[in-house]
């Protein structure tokens, strides 16, 4: 799937525009995932997003998927920063970095105390955390499995922003406990050798890979891809209020939500 990389901001919620091209791509991605798991015997509820290397847009993609799932598809959604070394989710979502996943894994804080609300009522976040314990000593497979078991009972969808799969070990360990895996690649940047190596590492859980998202594809698309070509007016970002559905939301959202839920 082609995905146009969104310019990373410090708070995706603050600058979220329902009609932006990158939001359209995320909606298509989620709809495709719903159709995919609708054809499976076991429903996919927990998704891990990873990449071959850093700076390929995986964190932004993962965060946008969580935002759209909650905002457009009306799903109770949890976003987890699973990158124990280079946290990003807290800045993308405008929440404190800790306590978070590190403290949960070390069993120094409860899951609920580490879970933070956002401007969207249906979206919660678990950031990476502040513990100074080295990342290689933090991860506990049993505790992470328990975290996801708890999350399955409380949320409709869970997205885990994992570290790149090639340089560190945690993603392949986390992959054992998720239902689906999305691999992010950067158009014009990710070496094919790195992609192949990531596939080799993920080979034991290959059946869980639901797709590869190609980031930064905008420059390769024709001018009429931009929503402004079709007469959509450029407008200032609308801050998200407590209701989570500011005025001006397109009328397709309820229908899209029903379509998504119909595949559950």
PDB file of C-alpha atoms in Angstrom:
ATOM      1  CA  UNK A   1       0.000   0.000   0.000  1.00  0.00           C
ATOM      2  CA  UNK A   2       1.209   3.500  -0.791  1.00  0.00           C
ATOM      3  CA  UNK A   3       1.184   5.860   2.147  1.00  0.00           C
ATOM      4  CA  UNK A   4       2.097   9.513   1.871  1.00  0.00           C
ATOM      5  CA  UNK A   5       4.300  10.445   4.778  1.00  0.00           C
ATOM      6  CA  UNK A   6       2.854  13.137   7.010  1.00  0.00           C
ATOM      7  CA  UNK A   7       5.279  15.783   8.146  1.00  0.00           C
ATOM      8  CA  UNK A   8       5.949  14.910  11.767  1.00  0.00           C
ATOM      9  CA  UNK A   9       4.679  17.439  14.296  1.00  0.00           C
ATOM     10  CA  UNK A  10       5.035  17.512  18.051  1.00  0.00           C
ATOM     11  CA  UNK A  11       1.327  16.855  18.522  1.00  0.00           C
ATOM     12  CA  UNK A  12      -0.624  14.997  15.856  1.00  0.00           C
ATOM     13  CA  UNK A  13      -3.915  15.564  17.655  1.00  0.00           C
ATOM     14  CA  UNK A  14      -3.501  19.332  17.574  1.00  0.00           C
ATOM     15  CA  UNK A  15      -2.927  19.458  13.826  1.00  0.00           C
ATOM     16  CA  UNK A  16      -5.286  16.653  12.793  1.00  0.00           C
ATOM     17  CA  UNK A  17      -7.374  17.366   9.662  1.00  0.00           C
ATOM     18  CA  UNK A  18     -10.042  14.850   8.717  1.00  0.00           C
ATOM     19  CA  UNK A  19      -9.777  15.630   4.974  1.00  0.00           C
ATOM     20  CA  UNK A  20      -5.983  15.603   4.702  1.00  0.00           C
ATOM     21  CA  UNK A  21      -4.545  13.108   2.173  1.00  0.00           C
ATOM     22  CA  UNK A  22      -2.533  11.261   4.822  1.00  0.00           C
ATOM     23  CA  UNK A  23      -5.699  10.730   6.895  1.00  0.00           C
ATOM     24  CA  UNK A  24      -7.431   9.316   3.824  1.00  0.00           C
ATOM     25  CA  UNK A  25      -4.585   6.849   3.391  1.00  0.00           C
ATOM     26  CA  UNK A  26      -4.794   5.762   7.034  1.00  0.00           C
ATOM     27  CA  UNK A  27      -8.551   5.253   6.708  1.00  0.00           C
ATOM     28  CA  UNK A  28      -7.953   3.034   3.688  1.00  0.00           C
ATOM     29  CA  UNK A  29      -5.298   1.117   5.568  1.00  0.00           C
ATOM     30  CA  UNK A  30      -7.582   0.463   8.543  1.00  0.00           C
ATOM     31  CA  UNK A  31     -10.446  -0.516   6.264  1.00  0.00           C
ATOM     32  CA  UNK A  32      -8.187  -3.000   4.483  1.00  0.00           C
ATOM     33  CA  UNK A  33      -7.122  -4.445   7.815  1.00  0.00           C
ATOM     34  CA  UNK A  34     -10.759  -4.844   8.851  1.00  0.00           C
ATOM     35  CA  UNK A  35     -11.549  -6.738   5.659  1.00  0.00           C
ATOM     36  CA  UNK A  36      -8.455  -8.865   6.121  1.00  0.00           C
ATOM     37  CA  UNK A  37      -9.281  -9.952   9.669  1.00  0.00           C
ATOM     38  CA  UNK A  38     -12.935 -10.328   8.690  1.00  0.00           C
ATOM     39  CA  UNK A  39     -11.871 -13.243   6.476  1.00  0.00           C
ATOM     40  CA  UNK A  40      -9.881 -14.865   9.281  1.00  0.00           C
ATOM     41  CA  UNK A  41     -11.193 -17.316  11.867  1.00  0.00           C
ATOM     42  CA  UNK A  42      -9.483 -15.377  14.681  1.00  0.00           C
ATOM     43  CA  UNK A  43     -10.120 -11.649  14.938  1.00  0.00           C
ATOM     44  CA  UNK A  44      -7.030  -9.471  14.896  1.00  0.00           C
ATOM     45  CA  UNK A  45      -7.188  -6.961  17.725  1.00  0.00           C
ATOM     46  CA  UNK A  46      -3.560  -6.114  18.585  1.00  0.00           C
ATOM     47  CA  UNK A  47      -1.237  -4.762  15.881  1.00  0.00           C
ATOM     48  CA  UNK A  48       2.495  -4.162  16.104  1.00  0.00           C
ATOM     49  CA  UNK A  49       4.065  -1.592  13.784  1.00  0.00           C
ATOM     50  CA  UNK A  50       7.778  -1.923  13.072  1.00  0.00           C
ATOM     51  CA  UNK A  51      10.381  -1.189  10.398  1.00  0.00           C
ATOM     52  CA  UNK A  52      13.815  -2.316   9.281  1.00  0.00           C
ATOM     53  CA  UNK A  53      15.629   0.768  10.594  1.00  0.00           C
ATOM     54  CA  UNK A  54      14.959   4.107  12.299  1.00  0.00           C
ATOM     55  CA  UNK A  55      13.505   7.257  10.721  1.00  0.00           C
ATOM     56  CA  UNK A  56      11.130   5.442   8.393  1.00  0.00           C
ATOM     57  CA  UNK A  57       7.946   6.998   9.772  1.00  0.00           C
ATOM     58  CA  UNK A  58       6.698   4.005  11.750  1.00  0.00           C
ATOM     59  CA  UNK A  59       5.833   5.974  14.903  1.00  0.00           C
ATOM     60  CA  UNK A  60       3.887   8.623  12.995  1.00  0.00           C
ATOM     61  CA  UNK A  61       2.075   5.948  11.008  1.00  0.00           C
ATOM     62  CA  UNK A  62       1.222   3.960  14.141  1.00  0.00           C
ATOM     63  CA  UNK A  63      -0.019   7.052  16.002  1.00  0.00           C
ATOM     64  CA  UNK A  64      -2.165   8.149  13.060  1.00  0.00           C
ATOM     65  CA  UNK A  65      -3.724   4.689  12.856  1.00  0.00           C
ATOM     66  CA  UNK A  66      -4.680   4.929  16.520  1.00  0.00           C
ATOM     67  CA  UNK A  67      -6.111   8.444  16.092  1.00  0.00           C
ATOM     68  CA  UNK A  68      -8.186   7.495  13.045  1.00  0.00           C
ATOM     69  CA  UNK A  69      -9.418   4.284  14.670  1.00  0.00           C
ATOM     70  CA  UNK A  70     -10.751   6.288  17.612  1.00  0.00           C
ATOM     71  CA  UNK A  71     -11.871   9.425  15.793  1.00  0.00           C
ATOM     72  CA  UNK A  72     -13.369   8.024  12.577  1.00  0.00           C
ATOM     73  CA  UNK A  73     -14.156   4.378  13.303  1.00  0.00           C
ATOM     74  CA  UNK A  74     -15.275   5.012  16.899  1.00  0.00           C
ATOM     75  CA  UNK A  75     -13.213   2.164  18.323  1.00  0.00           C
ATOM     76  CA  UNK A  76     -11.912   2.082  21.880  1.00  0.00           C
ATOM     77  CA  UNK A  77      -8.214   2.326  21.086  1.00  0.00           C
ATOM     78  CA  UNK A  78      -4.943   2.010  23.000  1.00  0.00           C
ATOM     79  CA  UNK A  79      -1.599   3.214  21.626  1.00  0.00           C
ATOM     80  CA  UNK A  80       1.510   1.750  23.287  1.00  0.00           C
ATOM     81  CA  UNK A  81       5.033   3.077  22.817  1.00  0.00           C
ATOM     82  CA  UNK A  82       6.927  -0.199  22.560  1.00  0.00           C
ATOM     83  CA  UNK A  83      10.244   1.375  21.593  1.00  0.00           C
ATOM     84  CA  UNK A  84      12.153   1.086  24.866  1.00  0.00           C
ATOM     85  CA  UNK A  85      15.186   2.966  23.528  1.00  0.00           C
ATOM     86  CA  UNK A  86      13.958   5.863  21.373  1.00  0.00           C
ATOM     87  CA  UNK A  87      10.481   6.957  22.548  1.00  0.00           C
ATOM     88  CA  UNK A  88       8.353   9.086  20.234  1.00  0.00           C
ATOM     89  CA  UNK A  89       4.687   8.489  21.054  1.00  0.00           C
ATOM     90  CA  UNK A  90       4.584  10.874  24.023  1.00  0.00           C
ATOM     91  CA  UNK A  91       5.618  13.848  21.863  1.00  0.00           C
ATOM     92  CA  UNK A  92       3.345  12.851  18.971  1.00  0.00           C
ATOM     93  CA  UNK A  93       0.351  12.582  21.309  1.00  0.00           C
ATOM     94  CA  UNK A  94       1.133  15.449  23.680  1.00  0.00           C
ATOM     95  CA  UNK A  95       1.324  13.356  26.867  1.00  0.00           C
ATOM     96  CA  UNK A  96       3.932  12.889  29.584  1.00  0.00           C
ATOM     97  CA  UNK A  97       6.611  10.280  28.895  1.00  0.00           C
ATOM     98  CA  UNK A  98       6.224   8.524  32.210  1.00  0.00           C
ATOM     99  CA  UNK A  99       5.273   6.498  34.018  1.00  0.00           C
ATOM    100  CA  UNK A 100       4.732   4.140  31.119  1.00  0.00           C
ATOM    101  CA  UNK A 101       5.686   0.827  29.565  1.00  0.00           C
ATOM    102  CA  UNK A 102       9.089   0.644  31.233  1.00  0.00           C
ATOM    103  CA  UNK A 103       7.504   0.928  34.683  1.00  0.00           C
ATOM    104  CA  UNK A 104       4.818  -1.623  33.764  1.00  0.00           C
ATOM    105  CA  UNK A 105       7.467  -4.115  32.649  1.00  0.00           C
ATOM    106  CA  UNK A 106       9.404  -3.531  35.857  1.00  0.00           C
ATOM    107  CA  UNK A 107       6.128  -3.960  37.791  1.00  0.00           C
ATOM    108  CA  UNK A 108       6.666  -0.681  39.625  1.00  0.00           C
ATOM    109  CA  UNK A 109       3.354   0.797  38.465  1.00  0.00           C
ATOM    110  CA  UNK A 110      -0.043  -0.610  37.507  1.00  0.00           C
ATOM    111  CA  UNK A 111      -1.305  -0.682  33.940  1.00  0.00           C
ATOM    112  CA  UNK A 112      -4.089   1.750  34.763  1.00  0.00           C
ATOM    113  CA  UNK A 113      -1.755   4.222  36.435  1.00  0.00           C
ATOM    114  CA  UNK A 114       0.465   4.199  33.345  1.00  0.00           C
ATOM    115  CA  UNK A 115      -2.439   4.692  30.923  1.00  0.00           C
ATOM    116  CA  UNK A 116      -3.116   8.283  29.928  1.00  0.00           C
ATOM    117  CA  UNK A 117      -6.232   9.831  28.340  1.00  0.00           C
ATOM    118  CA  UNK A 118      -6.063  12.081  25.292  1.00  0.00           C
ATOM    119  CA  UNK A 119      -8.259  14.755  23.743  1.00  0.00           C
ATOM    120  CA  UNK A 120     -10.153  11.905  22.091  1.00  0.00           C
ATOM    121  CA  UNK A 121     -12.414  10.096  24.604  1.00  0.00           C
ATOM    122  CA  UNK A 122     -11.911   6.751  22.837  1.00  0.00           C
ATOM    123  CA  UNK A 123      -8.107   6.979  22.633  1.00  0.00           C
ATOM    124  CA  UNK A 124      -5.676   6.195  25.459  1.00  0.00           C
ATOM    125  CA  UNK A 125      -1.880   6.095  25.461  1.00  0.00           C
ATOM    126  CA  UNK A 126       0.825   4.211  27.312  1.00  0.00           C
ATOM    127  CA  UNK A 127       4.081   6.101  26.746  1.00  0.00           C
ATOM    128  CA  UNK A 128       7.526   4.558  27.060  1.00  0.00           C
ATOM    129  CA  UNK A 129       8.216   5.621  30.643  1.00  0.00           C
ATOM    130  CA  UNK A 130      11.119   7.229  32.489  1.00  0.00           C
ATOM    131  CA  UNK A 131      12.888   4.346  34.204  1.00  0.00           C
ATOM    132  CA  UNK A 132      16.676   4.590  33.944  1.00  0.00           C
ATOM    133  CA  UNK A 133      17.112   0.806  33.844  1.00  0.00           C
ATOM    134  CA  UNK A 134      18.837  -0.228  30.567  1.00  0.00           C
ATOM    135  CA  UNK A 135      16.356  -1.282  27.898  1.00  0.00           C
ATOM    136  CA  UNK A 136      18.006  -4.695  27.559  1.00  0.00           C
ATOM    137  CA  UNK A 137      17.148  -5.369  31.209  1.00  0.00           C
ATOM    138  CA  UNK A 138      13.630  -3.934  31.188  1.00  0.00           C
ATOM    139  CA  UNK A 139      11.722  -6.227  28.869  1.00  0.00           C
ATOM    140  CA  UNK A 140       9.735  -9.060  30.459  1.00  0.00           C
ATOM    141  CA  UNK A 141       7.932 -11.370  28.078  1.00  0.00           C
ATOM    142  CA  UNK A 142       5.462 -12.519  30.724  1.00  0.00           C
ATOM    143  CA  UNK A 143       4.551  -9.005  31.856  1.00  0.00           C
ATOM    144  CA  UNK A 144       4.165  -7.791  28.266  1.00  0.00           C
ATOM    145  CA  UNK A 145       1.856 -10.714  27.498  1.00  0.00           C
ATOM    146  CA  UNK A 146      -0.217  -9.839  30.579  1.00  0.00           C
ATOM    147  CA  UNK A 147      -0.390  -6.201  29.462  1.00  0.00           C
ATOM    148  CA  UNK A 148      -1.817  -7.199  26.092  1.00  0.00           C
ATOM    149  CA  UNK A 149      -4.251  -9.637  27.711  1.00  0.00           C
ATOM    150  CA  UNK A 150      -5.529  -6.814  29.929  1.00  0.00           C
ATOM    151  CA  UNK A 151      -5.730  -4.464  26.940  1.00  0.00           C
ATOM    152  CA  UNK A 152      -7.744  -6.937  24.858  1.00  0.00           C
ATOM    153  CA  UNK A 153     -10.429  -6.911  27.521  1.00  0.00           C
ATOM    154  CA  UNK A 154     -10.611  -3.110  27.734  1.00  0.00           C
ATOM    155  CA  UNK A 155     -10.109  -1.965  24.132  1.00  0.00           C
ATOM    156  CA  UNK A 156     -11.327  -2.797  20.637  1.00  0.00           C
ATOM    157  CA  UNK A 157      -7.952  -2.092  19.021  1.00  0.00           C
ATOM    158  CA  UNK A 158      -4.400  -1.902  20.353  1.00  0.00           C
ATOM    159  CA  UNK A 159      -1.448  -0.505  18.385  1.00  0.00           C
ATOM    160  CA  UNK A 160       2.121  -1.129  19.543  1.00  0.00           C
ATOM    161  CA  UNK A 161       4.794   1.182  18.140  1.00  0.00           C
ATOM    162  CA  UNK A 162       7.732  -1.219  18.327  1.00  0.00           C
ATOM    163  CA  UNK A 163      11.411  -0.498  17.760  1.00  0.00           C
ATOM    164  CA  UNK A 164      12.990  -1.291  14.356  1.00  0.00           C
ATOM    165  CA  UNK A 165      13.317  -5.032  14.016  1.00  0.00           C
ATOM    166  CA  UNK A 166      16.885  -5.256  12.659  1.00  0.00           C
ATOM    167  CA  UNK A 167      18.996  -3.503  15.333  1.00  0.00           C
ATOM    168  CA  UNK A 168      17.248  -4.680  18.546  1.00  0.00           C
ATOM    169  CA  UNK A 169      15.650  -7.832  19.960  1.00  0.00           C
ATOM    170  CA  UNK A 170      12.406  -6.592  21.578  1.00  0.00           C
ATOM    171  CA  UNK A 171      10.222  -6.430  18.411  1.00  0.00           C
ATOM    172  CA  UNK A 172      10.547 -10.132  17.618  1.00  0.00           C
ATOM    173  CA  UNK A 173       9.783 -10.963  21.265  1.00  0.00           C
ATOM    174  CA  UNK A 174       6.719  -8.694  21.281  1.00  0.00           C
ATOM    175  CA  UNK A 175       5.606 -10.164  17.954  1.00  0.00           C
ATOM    176  CA  UNK A 176       4.823 -13.468  19.650  1.00  0.00           C
ATOM    177  CA  UNK A 177       1.949 -11.820  21.543  1.00  0.00           C
ATOM    178  CA  UNK A 178       0.320  -9.622  18.874  1.00  0.00           C
ATOM    179  CA  UNK A 179      -2.244 -10.589  16.253  1.00  0.00           C
ATOM    180  CA  UNK A 180      -0.899  -8.691  13.263  1.00  0.00           C
ATOM    181  CA  UNK A 181       2.333  -7.005  12.177  1.00  0.00           C
ATOM    182  CA  UNK A 182       2.746  -4.021   9.854  1.00  0.00           C
ATOM    183  CA  UNK A 183       6.194  -3.322   8.414  1.00  0.00           C
ATOM    184  CA  UNK A 184       7.008   0.268   7.438  1.00  0.00           C
ATOM    185  CA  UNK A 185       9.465   1.136   4.654  1.00  0.00           C
ATOM    186  CA  UNK A 186      10.556   4.562   3.415  1.00  0.00           C
ATOM    187  CA  UNK A 187      10.308   5.095  -0.337  1.00  0.00           C
ATOM    188  CA  UNK A 188      13.681   6.048  -1.780  1.00  0.00           C
ATOM    189  CA  UNK A 189      15.506   5.445   1.485  1.00  0.00           C
ATOM    190  CA  UNK A 190      15.096   1.941   2.926  1.00  0.00           C
ATOM    191  CA  UNK A 191      17.731  -0.365   1.357  1.00  0.00           C
ATOM    192  CA  UNK A 192      16.246  -3.543  -0.062  1.00  0.00           C
ATOM    193  CA  UNK A 193      18.880  -5.480   1.877  1.00  0.00           C
ATOM    194  CA  UNK A 194      17.498  -4.066   5.134  1.00  0.00           C
ATOM    195  CA  UNK A 195      13.950  -5.039   4.163  1.00  0.00           C
ATOM    196  CA  UNK A 196      15.095  -8.559   3.333  1.00  0.00           C
ATOM    197  CA  UNK A 197      16.930  -8.818   6.646  1.00  0.00           C
ATOM    198  CA  UNK A 198      13.825  -7.667   8.524  1.00  0.00           C
ATOM    199  CA  UNK A 199      11.780 -10.348   6.758  1.00  0.00           C
ATOM    200  CA  UNK A 200      14.358 -12.967   7.745  1.00  0.00           C
ATOM    201  CA  UNK A 201      14.120 -11.909  11.376  1.00  0.00           C
ATOM    202  CA  UNK A 202      10.315 -11.942  11.273  1.00  0.00           C
ATOM    203  CA  UNK A 203      10.176 -15.297   9.492  1.00  0.00           C
ATOM    204  CA  UNK A 204       9.060 -17.223  12.646  1.00  0.00           C
ATOM    205  CA  UNK A 205       5.973 -14.979  12.837  1.00  0.00           C
ATOM    206  CA  UNK A 206       5.523 -14.487   9.091  1.00  0.00           C
ATOM    207  CA  UNK A 207       1.885 -15.600   9.262  1.00  0.00           C
ATOM    208  CA  UNK A 208       1.144 -12.522  11.380  1.00  0.00           C
ATOM    209  CA  UNK A 209       2.447  -9.991   8.834  1.00  0.00           C
ATOM    210  CA  UNK A 210      -0.588  -8.260   7.365  1.00  0.00           C
ATOM    211  CA  UNK A 211       1.207  -5.876   5.057  1.00  0.00           C
ATOM    212  CA  UNK A 212       4.002  -3.460   4.223  1.00  0.00           C
ATOM    213  CA  UNK A 213       3.318   0.281   4.267  1.00  0.00           C
ATOM    214  CA  UNK A 214       5.369   2.409   1.869  1.00  0.00           C
ATOM    215  CA  UNK A 215       5.978   5.807   3.439  1.00  0.00           C
ATOM    216  CA  UNK A 216       6.957   9.059   1.713  1.00  0.00           C
ATOM    217  CA  UNK A 217       5.205   8.158  -1.525  1.00  0.00           C
ATOM    218  CA  UNK A 218       3.629  11.592  -2.069  1.00  0.00           C
ATOM    219  CA  UNK A 219       6.311  12.819  -4.463  1.00  0.00           C
ATOM    220  CA  UNK A 220       5.658   9.851  -6.705  1.00  0.00           C
ATOM    221  CA  UNK A 221       1.926  10.522  -7.028  1.00  0.00           C
ATOM    222  CA  UNK A 222       0.287  12.812  -9.614  1.00  0.00           C
ATOM    223  CA  UNK A 223      -0.951  16.286  -8.728  1.00  0.00           C
ATOM    224  CA  UNK A 224      -4.612  15.214  -8.698  1.00  0.00           C
ATOM    225  CA  UNK A 225      -3.941  13.012  -5.649  1.00  0.00           C
ATOM    226  CA  UNK A 226      -4.117  16.109  -3.428  1.00  0.00           C
ATOM    227  CA  UNK A 227      -7.598  16.611  -1.967  1.00  0.00           C
ATOM    228  CA  UNK A 228      -7.477  20.337  -2.858  1.00  0.00           C
ATOM    229  CA  UNK A 229      -7.676  19.369  -6.541  1.00  0.00           C
ATOM    230  CA  UNK A 230     -11.209  18.087  -5.935  1.00  0.00           C
ATOM    231  CA  UNK A 231     -12.422  21.383  -4.484  1.00  0.00           C
ATOM    232  CA  UNK A 232     -11.810  20.799  -0.782  1.00  0.00           C
ATOM    233  CA  UNK A 233     -11.114  24.108   0.885  1.00  0.00           C
ATOM    234  CA  UNK A 234      -7.891  24.527   2.767  1.00  0.00           C
ATOM    235  CA  UNK A 235      -8.707  25.189   6.387  1.00  0.00           C
ATOM    236  CA  UNK A 236      -6.963  25.719   9.670  1.00  0.00           C
ATOM    237  CA  UNK A 237      -6.569  22.667  11.924  1.00  0.00           C
ATOM    238  CA  UNK A 238      -9.521  22.204  14.259  1.00  0.00           C
ATOM    239  CA  UNK A 239      -8.529  21.458  17.868  1.00  0.00           C
ATOM    240  CA  UNK A 240     -10.118  18.313  19.174  1.00  0.00           C
ATOM    241  CA  UNK A 241     -12.502  18.948  22.040  1.00  0.00           C
ATOM    242  CA  UNK A 242     -13.764  16.553  24.646  1.00  0.00           C
ATOM    243  CA  UNK A 243     -16.484  15.326  22.321  1.00  0.00           C
ATOM    244  CA  UNK A 244     -13.808  14.108  19.884  1.00  0.00           C
ATOM    245  CA  UNK A 245     -15.855  15.114  16.821  1.00  0.00           C
ATOM    246  CA  UNK A 246     -15.468  18.826  16.019  1.00  0.00           C
ATOM    247  CA  UNK A 247     -17.789  20.594  13.574  1.00  0.00           C
ATOM    248  CA  UNK A 248     -16.976  20.001   9.936  1.00  0.00           C
ATOM    249  CA  UNK A 249     -16.339  16.280  10.218  1.00  0.00           C
ATOM    250  CA  UNK A 250     -17.189  14.631   6.915  1.00  0.00           C
ATOM    251  CA  UNK A 251     -20.428  12.751   6.616  1.00  0.00           C
ATOM    252  CA  UNK A 252     -18.686   9.536   5.583  1.00  0.00           C
ATOM    253  CA  UNK A 253     -17.383   8.885   9.078  1.00  0.00           C
ATOM    254  CA  UNK A 254     -20.498   7.158  10.501  1.00  0.00           C
ATOM    255  CA  UNK A 255     -20.805   4.978   7.412  1.00  0.00           C
ATOM    256  CA  UNK A 256     -17.117   4.074   7.567  1.00  0.00           C
ATOM    257  CA  UNK A 257     -17.481   3.233  11.228  1.00  0.00           C
ATOM    258  CA  UNK A 258     -20.395   0.939  10.515  1.00  0.00           C
ATOM    259  CA  UNK A 259     -18.438  -0.735   7.716  1.00  0.00           C
ATOM    260  CA  UNK A 260     -15.490  -1.318  10.007  1.00  0.00           C
ATOM    261  CA  UNK A 261     -17.635  -2.669  12.838  1.00  0.00           C
ATOM    262  CA  UNK A 262     -19.484  -4.899  10.437  1.00  0.00           C
ATOM    263  CA  UNK A 263     -16.277  -6.869   9.897  1.00  0.00           C
ATOM    264  CA  UNK A 264     -15.734  -7.538  13.576  1.00  0.00           C
TER     265      UNK A 264
END
